[in-house]
Coordinates of C-alpha atoms in Angstrom, one line a residue:
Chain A
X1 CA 7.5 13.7 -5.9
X2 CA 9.9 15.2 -8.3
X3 CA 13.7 15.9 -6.5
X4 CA 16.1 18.7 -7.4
X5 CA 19.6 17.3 -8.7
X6 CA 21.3 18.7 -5.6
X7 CA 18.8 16.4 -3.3
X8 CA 19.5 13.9 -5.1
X9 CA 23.4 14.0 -5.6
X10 CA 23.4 14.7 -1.4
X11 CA 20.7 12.2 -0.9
X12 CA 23.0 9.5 -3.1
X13 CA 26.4 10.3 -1.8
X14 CA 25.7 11.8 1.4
X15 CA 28.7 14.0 3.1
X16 CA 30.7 13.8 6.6
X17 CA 28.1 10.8 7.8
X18 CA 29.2 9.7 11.0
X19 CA 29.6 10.1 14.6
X20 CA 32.2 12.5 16.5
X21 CA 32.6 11.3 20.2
X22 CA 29.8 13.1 22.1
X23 CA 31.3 13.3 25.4
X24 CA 34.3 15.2 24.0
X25 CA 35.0 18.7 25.0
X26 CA 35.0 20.0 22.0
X27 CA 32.4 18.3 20.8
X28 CA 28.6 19.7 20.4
X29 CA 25.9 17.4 19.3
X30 CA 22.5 18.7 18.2
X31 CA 20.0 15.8 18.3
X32 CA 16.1 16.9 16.5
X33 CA 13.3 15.8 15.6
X34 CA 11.1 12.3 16.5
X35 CA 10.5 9.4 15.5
X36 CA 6.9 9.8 15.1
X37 CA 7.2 12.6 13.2
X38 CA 8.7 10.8 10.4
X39 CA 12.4 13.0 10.8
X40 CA 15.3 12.8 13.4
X41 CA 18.7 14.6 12.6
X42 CA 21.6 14.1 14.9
X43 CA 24.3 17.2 13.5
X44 CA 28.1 17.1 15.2
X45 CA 30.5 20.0 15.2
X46 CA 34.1 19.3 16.5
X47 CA 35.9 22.8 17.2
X48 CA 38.9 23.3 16.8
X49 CA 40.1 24.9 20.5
X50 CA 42.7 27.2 19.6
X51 CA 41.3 28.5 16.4
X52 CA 37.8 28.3 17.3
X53 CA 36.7 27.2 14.0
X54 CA 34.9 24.2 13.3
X55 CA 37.1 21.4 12.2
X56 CA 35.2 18.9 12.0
X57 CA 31.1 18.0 11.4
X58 CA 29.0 15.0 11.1
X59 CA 25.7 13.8 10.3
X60 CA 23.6 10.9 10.7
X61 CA 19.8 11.3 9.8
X62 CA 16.5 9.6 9.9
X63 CA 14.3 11.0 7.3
X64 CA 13.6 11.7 3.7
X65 CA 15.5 12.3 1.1
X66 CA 14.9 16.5 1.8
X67 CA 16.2 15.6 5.4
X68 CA 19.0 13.8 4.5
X69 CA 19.9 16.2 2.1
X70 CA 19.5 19.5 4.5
X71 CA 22.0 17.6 6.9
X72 CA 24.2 17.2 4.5
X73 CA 25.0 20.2 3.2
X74 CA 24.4 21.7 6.7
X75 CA 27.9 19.8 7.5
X76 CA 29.2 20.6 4.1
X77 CA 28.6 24.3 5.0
X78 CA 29.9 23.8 9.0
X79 CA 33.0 23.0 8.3
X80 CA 36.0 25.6 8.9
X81 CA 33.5 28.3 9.9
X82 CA 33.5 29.8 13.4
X83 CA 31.0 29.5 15.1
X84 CA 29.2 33.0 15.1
X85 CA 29.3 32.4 11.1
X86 CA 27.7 29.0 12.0
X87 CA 25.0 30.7 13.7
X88 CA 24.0 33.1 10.7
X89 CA 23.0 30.3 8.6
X90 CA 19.7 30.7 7.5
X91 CA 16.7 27.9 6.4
X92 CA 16.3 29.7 3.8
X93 CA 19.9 29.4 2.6
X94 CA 19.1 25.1 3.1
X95 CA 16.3 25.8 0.7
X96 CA 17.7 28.3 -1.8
X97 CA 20.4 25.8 -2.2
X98 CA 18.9 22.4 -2.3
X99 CA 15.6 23.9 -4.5
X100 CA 13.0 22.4 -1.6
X101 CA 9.3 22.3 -2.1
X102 CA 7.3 24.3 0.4
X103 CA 6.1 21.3 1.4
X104 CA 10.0 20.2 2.5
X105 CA 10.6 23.1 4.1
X106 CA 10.5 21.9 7.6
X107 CA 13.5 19.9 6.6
X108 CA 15.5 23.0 6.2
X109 CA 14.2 24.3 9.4
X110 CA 15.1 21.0 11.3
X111 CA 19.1 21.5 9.7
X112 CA 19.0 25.3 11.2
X113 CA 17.9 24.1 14.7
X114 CA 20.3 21.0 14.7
X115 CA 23.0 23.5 13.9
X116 CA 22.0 25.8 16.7
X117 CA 21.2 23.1 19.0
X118 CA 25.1 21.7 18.1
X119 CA 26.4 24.8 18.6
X120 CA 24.8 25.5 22.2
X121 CA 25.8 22.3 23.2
X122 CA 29.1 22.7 22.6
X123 CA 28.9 26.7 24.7
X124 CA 27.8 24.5 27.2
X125 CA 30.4 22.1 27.8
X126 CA 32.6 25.5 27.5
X127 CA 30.8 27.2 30.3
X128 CA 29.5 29.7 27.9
X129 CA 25.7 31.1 28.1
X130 CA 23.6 29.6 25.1
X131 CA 23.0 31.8 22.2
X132 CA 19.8 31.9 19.7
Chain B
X1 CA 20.0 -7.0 -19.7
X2 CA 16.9 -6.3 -16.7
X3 CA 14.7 -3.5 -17.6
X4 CA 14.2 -1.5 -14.4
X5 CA 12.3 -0.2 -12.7
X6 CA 11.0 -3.7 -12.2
X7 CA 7.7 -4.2 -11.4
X8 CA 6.2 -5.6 -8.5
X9 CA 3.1 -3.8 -7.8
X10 CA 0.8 -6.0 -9.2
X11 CA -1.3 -5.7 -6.5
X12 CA -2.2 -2.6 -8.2
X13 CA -2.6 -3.5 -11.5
X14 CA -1.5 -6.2 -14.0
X15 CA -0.3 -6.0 -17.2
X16 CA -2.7 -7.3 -19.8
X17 CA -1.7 -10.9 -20.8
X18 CA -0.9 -10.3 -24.4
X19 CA -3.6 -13.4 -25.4
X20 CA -6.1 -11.2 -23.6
X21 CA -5.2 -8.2 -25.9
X22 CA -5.4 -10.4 -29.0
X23 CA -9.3 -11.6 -28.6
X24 CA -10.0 -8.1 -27.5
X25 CA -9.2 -6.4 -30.7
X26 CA -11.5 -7.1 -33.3
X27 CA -14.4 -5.6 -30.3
X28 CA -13.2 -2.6 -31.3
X29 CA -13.7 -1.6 -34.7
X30 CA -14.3 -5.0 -36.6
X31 CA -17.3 -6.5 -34.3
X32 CA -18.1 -3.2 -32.8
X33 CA -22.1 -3.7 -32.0
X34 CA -24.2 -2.4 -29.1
X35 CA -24.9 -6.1 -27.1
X36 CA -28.0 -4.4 -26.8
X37 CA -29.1 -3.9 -30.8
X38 CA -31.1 -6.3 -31.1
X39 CA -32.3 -6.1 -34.4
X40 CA -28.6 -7.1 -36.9
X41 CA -26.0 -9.3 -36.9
X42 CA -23.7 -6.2 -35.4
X43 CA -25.6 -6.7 -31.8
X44 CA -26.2 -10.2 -32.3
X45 CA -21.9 -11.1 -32.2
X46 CA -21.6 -8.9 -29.7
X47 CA -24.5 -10.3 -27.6
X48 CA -22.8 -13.8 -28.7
X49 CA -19.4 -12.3 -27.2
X50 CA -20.9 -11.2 -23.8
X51 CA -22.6 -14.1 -23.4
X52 CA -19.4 -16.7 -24.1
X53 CA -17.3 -13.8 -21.6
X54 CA -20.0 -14.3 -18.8
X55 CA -20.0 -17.8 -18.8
X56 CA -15.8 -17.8 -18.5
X57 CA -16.3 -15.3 -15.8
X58 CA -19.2 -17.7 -13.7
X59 CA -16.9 -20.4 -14.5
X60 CA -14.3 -19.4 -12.6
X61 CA -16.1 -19.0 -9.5
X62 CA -18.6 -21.5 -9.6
X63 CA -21.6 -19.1 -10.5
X64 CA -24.3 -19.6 -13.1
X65 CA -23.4 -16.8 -16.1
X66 CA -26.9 -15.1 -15.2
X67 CA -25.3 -14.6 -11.6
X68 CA -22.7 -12.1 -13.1
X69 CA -23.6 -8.5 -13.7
X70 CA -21.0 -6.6 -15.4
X71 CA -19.5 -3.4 -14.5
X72 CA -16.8 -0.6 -14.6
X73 CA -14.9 -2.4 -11.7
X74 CA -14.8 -3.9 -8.5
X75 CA -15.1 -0.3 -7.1
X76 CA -18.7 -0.2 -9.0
X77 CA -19.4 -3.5 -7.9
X78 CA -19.1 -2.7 -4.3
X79 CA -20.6 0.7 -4.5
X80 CA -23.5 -1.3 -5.9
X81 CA -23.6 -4.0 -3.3
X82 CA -24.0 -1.9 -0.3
X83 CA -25.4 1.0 -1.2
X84 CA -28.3 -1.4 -3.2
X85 CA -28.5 -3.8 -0.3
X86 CA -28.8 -1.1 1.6
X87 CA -31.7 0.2 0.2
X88 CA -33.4 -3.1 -0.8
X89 CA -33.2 -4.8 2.6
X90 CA -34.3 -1.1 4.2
X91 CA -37.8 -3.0 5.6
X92 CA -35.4 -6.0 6.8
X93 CA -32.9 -3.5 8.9
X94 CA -30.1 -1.2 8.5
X95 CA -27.0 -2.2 9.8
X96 CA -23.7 -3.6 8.4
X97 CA -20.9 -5.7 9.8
X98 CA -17.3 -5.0 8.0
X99 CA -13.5 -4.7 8.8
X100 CA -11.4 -1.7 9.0
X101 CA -8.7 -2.7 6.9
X102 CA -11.4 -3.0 3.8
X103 CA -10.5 -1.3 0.6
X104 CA -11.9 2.4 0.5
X105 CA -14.6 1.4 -2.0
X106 CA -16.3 -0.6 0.9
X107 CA -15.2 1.8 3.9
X108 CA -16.3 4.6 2.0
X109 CA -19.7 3.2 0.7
X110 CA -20.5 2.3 4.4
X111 CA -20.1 5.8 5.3
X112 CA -22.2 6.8 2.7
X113 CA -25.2 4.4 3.7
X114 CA -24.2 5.8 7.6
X115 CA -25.7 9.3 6.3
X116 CA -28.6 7.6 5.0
X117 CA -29.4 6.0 8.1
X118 CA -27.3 2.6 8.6
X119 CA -26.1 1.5 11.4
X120 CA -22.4 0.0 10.9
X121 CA -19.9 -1.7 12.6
X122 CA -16.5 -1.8 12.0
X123 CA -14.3 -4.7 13.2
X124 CA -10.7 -4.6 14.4
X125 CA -9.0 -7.6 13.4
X126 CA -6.5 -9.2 15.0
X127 CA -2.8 -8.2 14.6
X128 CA -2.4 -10.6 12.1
X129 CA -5.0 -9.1 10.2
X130 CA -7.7 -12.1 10.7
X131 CA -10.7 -11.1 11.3
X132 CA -12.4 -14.0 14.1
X133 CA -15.8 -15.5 13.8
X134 CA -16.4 -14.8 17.6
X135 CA -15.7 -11.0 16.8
X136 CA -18.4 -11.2 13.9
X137 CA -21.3 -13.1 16.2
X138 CA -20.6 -10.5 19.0
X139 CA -21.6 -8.0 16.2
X140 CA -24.4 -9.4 14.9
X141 CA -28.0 -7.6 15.5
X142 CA -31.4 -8.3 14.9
X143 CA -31.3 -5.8 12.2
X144 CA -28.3 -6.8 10.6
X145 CA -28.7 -7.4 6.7
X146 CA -25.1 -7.5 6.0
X147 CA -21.8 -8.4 6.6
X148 CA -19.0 -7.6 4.1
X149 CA -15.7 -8.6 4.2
X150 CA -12.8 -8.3 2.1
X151 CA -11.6 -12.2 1.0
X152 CA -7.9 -11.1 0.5
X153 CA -7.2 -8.2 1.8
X154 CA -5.0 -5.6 -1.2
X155 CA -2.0 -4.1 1.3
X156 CA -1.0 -7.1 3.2
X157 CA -2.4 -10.2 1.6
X158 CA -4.5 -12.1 4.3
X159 CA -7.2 -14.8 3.0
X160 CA -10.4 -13.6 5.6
X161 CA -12.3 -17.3 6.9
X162 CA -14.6 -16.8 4.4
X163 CA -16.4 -20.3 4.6
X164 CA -16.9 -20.3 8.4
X165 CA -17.7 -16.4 8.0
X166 CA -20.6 -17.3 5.4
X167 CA -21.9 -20.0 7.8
X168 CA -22.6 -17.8 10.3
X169 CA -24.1 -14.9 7.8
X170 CA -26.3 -17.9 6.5
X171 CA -27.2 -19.1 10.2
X172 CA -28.5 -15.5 10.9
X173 CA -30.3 -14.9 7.5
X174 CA -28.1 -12.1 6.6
X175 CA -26.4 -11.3 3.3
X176 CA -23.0 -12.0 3.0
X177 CA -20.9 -9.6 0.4
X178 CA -17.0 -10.1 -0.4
X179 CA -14.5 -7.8 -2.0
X180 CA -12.7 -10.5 -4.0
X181 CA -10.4 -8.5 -6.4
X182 CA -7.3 -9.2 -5.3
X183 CA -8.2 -13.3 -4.7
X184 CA -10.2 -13.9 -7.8
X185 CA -8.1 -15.4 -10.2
X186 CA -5.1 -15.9 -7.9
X187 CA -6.6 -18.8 -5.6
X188 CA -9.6 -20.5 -5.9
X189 CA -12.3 -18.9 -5.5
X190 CA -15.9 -20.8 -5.4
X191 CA -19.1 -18.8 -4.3
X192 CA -20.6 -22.2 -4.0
X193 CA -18.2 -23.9 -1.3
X194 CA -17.7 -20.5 0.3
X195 CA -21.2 -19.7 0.4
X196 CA -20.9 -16.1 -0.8
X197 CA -24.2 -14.1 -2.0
X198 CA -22.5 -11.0 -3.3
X199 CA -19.0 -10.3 -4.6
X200 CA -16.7 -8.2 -6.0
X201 CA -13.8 -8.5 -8.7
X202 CA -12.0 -6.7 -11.5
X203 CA -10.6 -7.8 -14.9
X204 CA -7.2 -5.3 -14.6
X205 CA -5.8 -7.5 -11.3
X206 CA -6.2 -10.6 -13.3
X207 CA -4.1 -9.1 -16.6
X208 CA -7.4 -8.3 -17.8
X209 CA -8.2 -4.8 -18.9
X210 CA -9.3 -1.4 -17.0
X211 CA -12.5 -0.6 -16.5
X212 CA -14.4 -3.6 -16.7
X213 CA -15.3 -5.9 -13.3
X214 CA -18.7 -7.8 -12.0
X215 CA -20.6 -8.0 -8.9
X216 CA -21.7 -11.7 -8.4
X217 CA -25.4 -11.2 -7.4
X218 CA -26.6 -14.6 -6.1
X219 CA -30.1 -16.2 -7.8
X220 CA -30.8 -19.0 -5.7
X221 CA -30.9 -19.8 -2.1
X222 CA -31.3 -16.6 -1.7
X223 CA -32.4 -14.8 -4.6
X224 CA -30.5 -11.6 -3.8
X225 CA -31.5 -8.4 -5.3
X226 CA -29.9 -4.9 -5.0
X227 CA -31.3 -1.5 -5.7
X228 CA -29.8 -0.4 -9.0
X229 CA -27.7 3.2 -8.5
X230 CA -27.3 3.5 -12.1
X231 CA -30.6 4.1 -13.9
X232 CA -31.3 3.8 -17.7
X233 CA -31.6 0.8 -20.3
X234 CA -32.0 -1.6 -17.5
X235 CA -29.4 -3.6 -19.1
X236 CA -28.0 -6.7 -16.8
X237 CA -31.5 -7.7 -15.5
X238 CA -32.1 -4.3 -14.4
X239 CA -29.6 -4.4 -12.0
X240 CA -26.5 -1.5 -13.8
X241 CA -27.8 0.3 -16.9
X242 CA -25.1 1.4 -19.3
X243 CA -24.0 0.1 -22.7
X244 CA -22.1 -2.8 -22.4
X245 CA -18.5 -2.3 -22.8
X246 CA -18.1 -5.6 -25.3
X247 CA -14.0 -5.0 -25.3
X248 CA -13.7 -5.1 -21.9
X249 CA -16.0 -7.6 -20.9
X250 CA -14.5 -10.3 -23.9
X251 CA -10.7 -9.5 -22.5
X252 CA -12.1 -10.3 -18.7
X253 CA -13.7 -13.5 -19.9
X254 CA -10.2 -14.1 -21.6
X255 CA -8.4 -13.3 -18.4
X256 CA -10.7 -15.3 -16.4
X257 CA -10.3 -18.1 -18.2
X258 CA -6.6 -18.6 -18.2
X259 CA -6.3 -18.0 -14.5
X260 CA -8.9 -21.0 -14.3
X261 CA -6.2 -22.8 -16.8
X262 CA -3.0 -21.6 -15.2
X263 CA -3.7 -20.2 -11.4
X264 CA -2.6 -23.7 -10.2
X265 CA 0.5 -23.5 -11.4
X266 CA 1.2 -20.2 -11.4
X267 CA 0.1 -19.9 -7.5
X268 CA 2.8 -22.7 -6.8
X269 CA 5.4 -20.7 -8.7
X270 CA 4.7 -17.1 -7.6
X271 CA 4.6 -18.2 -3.8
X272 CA 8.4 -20.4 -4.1
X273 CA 9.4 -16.9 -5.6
X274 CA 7.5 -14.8 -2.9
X275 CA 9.3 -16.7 -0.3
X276 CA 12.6 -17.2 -1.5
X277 CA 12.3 -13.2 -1.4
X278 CA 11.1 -13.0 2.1
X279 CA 13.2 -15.4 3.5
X280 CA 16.2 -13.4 1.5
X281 CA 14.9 -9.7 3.0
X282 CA 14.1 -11.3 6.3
X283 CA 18.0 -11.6 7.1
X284 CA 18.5 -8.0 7.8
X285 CA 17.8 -7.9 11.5
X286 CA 14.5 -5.7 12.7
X287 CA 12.4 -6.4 9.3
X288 CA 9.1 -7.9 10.2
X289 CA 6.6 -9.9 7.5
X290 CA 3.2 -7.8 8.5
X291 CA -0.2 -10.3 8.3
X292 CA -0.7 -13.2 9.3
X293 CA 1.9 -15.8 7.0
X294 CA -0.6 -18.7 6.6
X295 CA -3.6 -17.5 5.8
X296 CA -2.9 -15.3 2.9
X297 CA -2.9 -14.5 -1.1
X298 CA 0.4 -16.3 -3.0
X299 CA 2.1 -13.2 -4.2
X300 CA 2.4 -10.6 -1.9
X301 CA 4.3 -9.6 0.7
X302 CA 4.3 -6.9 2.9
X303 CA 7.5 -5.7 4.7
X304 CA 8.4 -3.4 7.7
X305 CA 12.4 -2.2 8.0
X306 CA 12.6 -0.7 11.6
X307 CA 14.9 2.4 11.9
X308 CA 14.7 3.7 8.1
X309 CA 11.9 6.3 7.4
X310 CA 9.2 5.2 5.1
X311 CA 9.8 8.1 2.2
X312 CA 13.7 7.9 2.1
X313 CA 13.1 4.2 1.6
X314 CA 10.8 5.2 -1.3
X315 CA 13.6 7.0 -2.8
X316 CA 16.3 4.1 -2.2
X317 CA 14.1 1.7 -4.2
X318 CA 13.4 3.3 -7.5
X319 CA 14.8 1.0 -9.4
X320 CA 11.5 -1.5 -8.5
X321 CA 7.7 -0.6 -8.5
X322 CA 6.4 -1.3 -5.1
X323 CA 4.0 0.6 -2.6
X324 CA 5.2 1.9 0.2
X325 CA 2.7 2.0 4.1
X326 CA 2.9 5.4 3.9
X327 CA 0.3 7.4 1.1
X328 CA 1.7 10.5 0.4
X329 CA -0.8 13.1 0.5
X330 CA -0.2 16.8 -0.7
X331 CA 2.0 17.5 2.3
X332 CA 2.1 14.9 4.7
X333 CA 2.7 11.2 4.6
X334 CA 0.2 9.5 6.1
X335 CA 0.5 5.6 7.2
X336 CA -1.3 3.0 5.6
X337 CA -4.7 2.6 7.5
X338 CA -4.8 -0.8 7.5
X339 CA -1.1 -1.2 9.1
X340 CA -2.1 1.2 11.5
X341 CA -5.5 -1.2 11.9
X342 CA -3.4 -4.0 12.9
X343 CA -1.9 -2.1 15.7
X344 CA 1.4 -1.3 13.8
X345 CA 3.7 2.1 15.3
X346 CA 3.6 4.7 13.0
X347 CA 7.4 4.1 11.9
X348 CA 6.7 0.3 11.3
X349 CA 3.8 1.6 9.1
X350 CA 5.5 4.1 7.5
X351 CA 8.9 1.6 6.5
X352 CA 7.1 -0.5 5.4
X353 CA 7.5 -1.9 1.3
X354 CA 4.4 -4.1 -0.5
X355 CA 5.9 -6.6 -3.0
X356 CA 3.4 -7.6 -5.5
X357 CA 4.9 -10.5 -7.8
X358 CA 2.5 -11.6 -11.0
X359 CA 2.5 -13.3 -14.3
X360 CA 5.5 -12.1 -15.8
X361 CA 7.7 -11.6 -12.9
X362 CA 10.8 -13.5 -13.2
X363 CA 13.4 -15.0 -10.8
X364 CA 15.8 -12.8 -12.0
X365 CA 13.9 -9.5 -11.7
X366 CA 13.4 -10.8 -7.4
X367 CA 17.1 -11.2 -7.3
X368 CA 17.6 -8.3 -8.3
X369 CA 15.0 -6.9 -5.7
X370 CA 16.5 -8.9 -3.1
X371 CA 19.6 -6.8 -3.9
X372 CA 18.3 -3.5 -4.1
X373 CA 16.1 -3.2 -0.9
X374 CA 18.6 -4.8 0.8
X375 CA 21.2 -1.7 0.2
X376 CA 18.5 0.5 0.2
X377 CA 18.2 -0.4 3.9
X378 CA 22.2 -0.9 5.1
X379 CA 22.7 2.6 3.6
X380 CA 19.8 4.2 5.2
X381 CA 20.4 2.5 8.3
X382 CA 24.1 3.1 8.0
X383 CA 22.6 7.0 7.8
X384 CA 20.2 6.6 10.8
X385 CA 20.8 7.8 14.1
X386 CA 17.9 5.7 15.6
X387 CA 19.8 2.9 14.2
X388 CA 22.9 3.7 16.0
X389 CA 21.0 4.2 19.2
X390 CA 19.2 0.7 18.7
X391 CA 22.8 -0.9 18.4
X392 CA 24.0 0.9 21.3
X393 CA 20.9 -0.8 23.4
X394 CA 19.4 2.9 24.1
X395 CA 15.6 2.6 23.7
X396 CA 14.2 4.6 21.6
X397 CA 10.8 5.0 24.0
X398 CA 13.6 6.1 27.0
X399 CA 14.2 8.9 24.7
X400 CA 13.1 13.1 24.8
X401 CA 12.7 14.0 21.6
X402 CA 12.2 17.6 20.8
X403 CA 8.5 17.4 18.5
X404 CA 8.8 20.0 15.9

């Protein structure tokens, strides 16, 4: 299978890989995916409390060169947004920019719900209701 | 200066042994005859040609050159075995004893003769991939007029008991039928001693060309026949019609006859290199050798890296030519059958990397393998959360993953 330059350049030198301490307060973690299913992305947002932007975001991912990809600009993309601007991005965007196959879509659809499920985490350790 | 991408997928294919290429030549435009013209000098050196090829090819396995019928491949050749035993034995009975980690040419020609009628059974082997000779006399029926069985198996390497196999086939009057591409040529192969009535093999494994392979039929003790499923000139006694393709079939004698020459060494040499590579790859922790060690073909070697996902690996590794467990189909990757066969997890069978070394493979092109898999893997690993989790002690079975 043929990959676009971008997958490539993200899938060779991968962004923000790493691990932000989970049990922080201002930490959310978004953990996706199974094993079995051949893809597990674990995406970390570290917010910034008296900004409420997001300072910080991390990435490690199980997965193909699409997945890694998707995660990595996903974190690229996190960083120094708030988070209701975090919550508009779109799959599509993941796509648009990384040039995906419709067969790696899902990729791009696991990014979006690791973001989301990041996001909510963090809301929850904030005493805030989850958003979708 | 290394050329890369290296290759080690000779499991796949070889590449023709230039002193193959050299007899070959002339067979195409200077001594171009039909080996069937019988009536000038043009079909008489070509006959000549086919008939010096056949007896390099019977040589090599012990055969008599009137034992070897020529064909397109091994695919052909085991098409022809089953399907023509199939429907030669019909009055005898219809079923069929085989493995499930055969090659697709055998699965899939079982599955044709099912439609037809056949009864066939399809053994499990053990996790090592060894098939036992207990599991094979459990199957055995009065109706059974076959057992086929791969003699080295093509993803992982493992060398099938073929000598206490055909004892058993011979005990109970049934046919015995090998896929032999990947072990003709490589070790020593002798349908004598191993007491094989029907088998299987290809020129291209053997740096011989495409598109040229034989089906040993057996003459003697028993006189085997199959049901021809090519019909026309009736050309190799009747048994596969079609011009003789002289090229071919002089560049697989050629081939054959410097593995007879050379296989001793070269099998000594290939398997210090295969080694020194597993032994090298085997350092990374959670990397498993899948098949059983002992029992198996000299060059291959078929590794699983736990935690890094099959395709990603794929990606790592470009600089070298291997296979990977997983067969990408149009939008899914789909573990290798015959990992999955030996009981393997999907993520084992999907990280998992064949290494195929060959002729021309040198120590410097493994080194460099050595080196490449090996980041491959740290970085991936590096990337993978289900690495971190497996350092952290958190098992990975403990675990709710949300299925997409």
């Amino acid at each position: 299978m043929a990959y676009s330059d971008k997958v490539i350049d993200h899938y060779s030198n991968p962004r923000n890989v790493g691990t932000l301490n989970k049990d922080s307060n201002n930490v959310g973690t978004g953990l996706v995916g199974a094993p079995e299913c051949g893809d597990v992305m674990r995406l970390q947002i570290q917010v910034n409390e008296e900004t409420g932007l997001i300072e910080d975001a991390k990435f490690k991912t199980f997965g193909c060169g699409s997945a890694i990809a998707s995660s990595s600009l996903a974190t690229e993309w996190l960083k120094g947004k708030s988070i209701d601007d975090a919550m508009k991005i779109d799959n599509m965007d993941i796509v648009e920019e990384l040039a995906l196959p419709p067969v790696k879509i899902h990729c791009s659809v696991l990014a979006e719900d690791a973001i989301k499920t990041a996001i909510n985490d963090y809301r929850k350790k904030q005493g805030l209701p989850e958003i979708h | 200066m290394l050329k890369t991408p290296i290759y080690l997928d000779n499991n796949a294919t070889t590449p023709m042994d230039p002193r193959v290429l050299e007899e070959m030549l002339p067979f195409f435009n200077e001594s171009f005859g039909n080996a069937a013209s019988r009536n000038h000098s043009f079909g008489w050196t070509a006959e000549e040609a086919v008939d010096y090829a056949r007896e390099r090819v019977a040589k090599l396995i012990n055969s008599s050159p009137k034992e070897i019928i020529f064909t397109s491949g091994a695919t052909e050749s085991d098409n022809l075995a089953i399907k023509g035993v199939f429907e030669m034995y019909a009055a005898k009975g219809n079923h069929i004893i085989t493995v499930a980690t055969e090659h697709k040419a055998v699965l899939d020609s079982c599955k044709h003769v099912e439609k037809l009628g056949a009864q066939v059974t399809y053994l499990t082997p053990s996790a090592d991939g060894l098939v036992s000779i207990e599991q094979i006399k459990e199957a055995i029926r009065p109706e059974t007029i076959l057992i086929t069985i791969m003699y080295g198996n093509n993803e992982i390497g493992v060398v099938q008991p073929m000598q206490e196999i055909s004892a058993l086939a011979r005990a109970n009057n049934i046919l015995l039928h090998t896929d032999a591409t990947q072990a003709v040529g490589k070790i020593p192969v002798d349908v004598e001693a191993d007491g094989i009535d029907l088998m299987s093999f290809s020129a291209h494994k053997m740096y011989g060309p495409k598109g040229v392979g034989a089906l040993y039929v057996r003459r003697k003790n028993p006189r085997v026949k199959v049901t021809a499923q090519m019909d026309g000139g009736g050309h190799e006694r009747g048994m596969r019609s079609g011009t003789l393709n002289v090229p071919g079939i002089v560049g697989f004698g050629k081939a054959c006859e410097l593995c007879m020459n050379e296989m001793e060494s070269e099998a000594r040499r290939l398997s210090a290199m295969r080694d020194r590579l597993e032994a090298e790859l085997l350092t990374m922790e959670e990397s498993y050798v899948n098949g059983n060690r002992n029992h198996r073909l000299p060059h291959v070697s078929n590794i699983s890296f736990k935690y890094v996902e099959g395709e990603g690996l794929m990606m790592g590794v470009k600089d070298i030519a291997v296979s990977s467990g997983s067969a990408c189909t149009s939008a899914s990757l789909e573990p290798s059958y015959v990992l999955k066969s030996l009981g393997l997890d999907d993520d084992l069978a999907h990280s998992s990397l064949r290494f195929g070394l060959g002729r021309f493979t040198t120590d410097e092109e493994v080194d460099y393998a050595i080196n490449h898999v090996k980041t491959a893997v740290n970085k991936l690993r590096e990337m993978s959360p289900l690495w971190e989790m497996f350092k952290d002690g958190i098992d990975l079975k403990s675990v709710e993953w949300q299925e997409h």
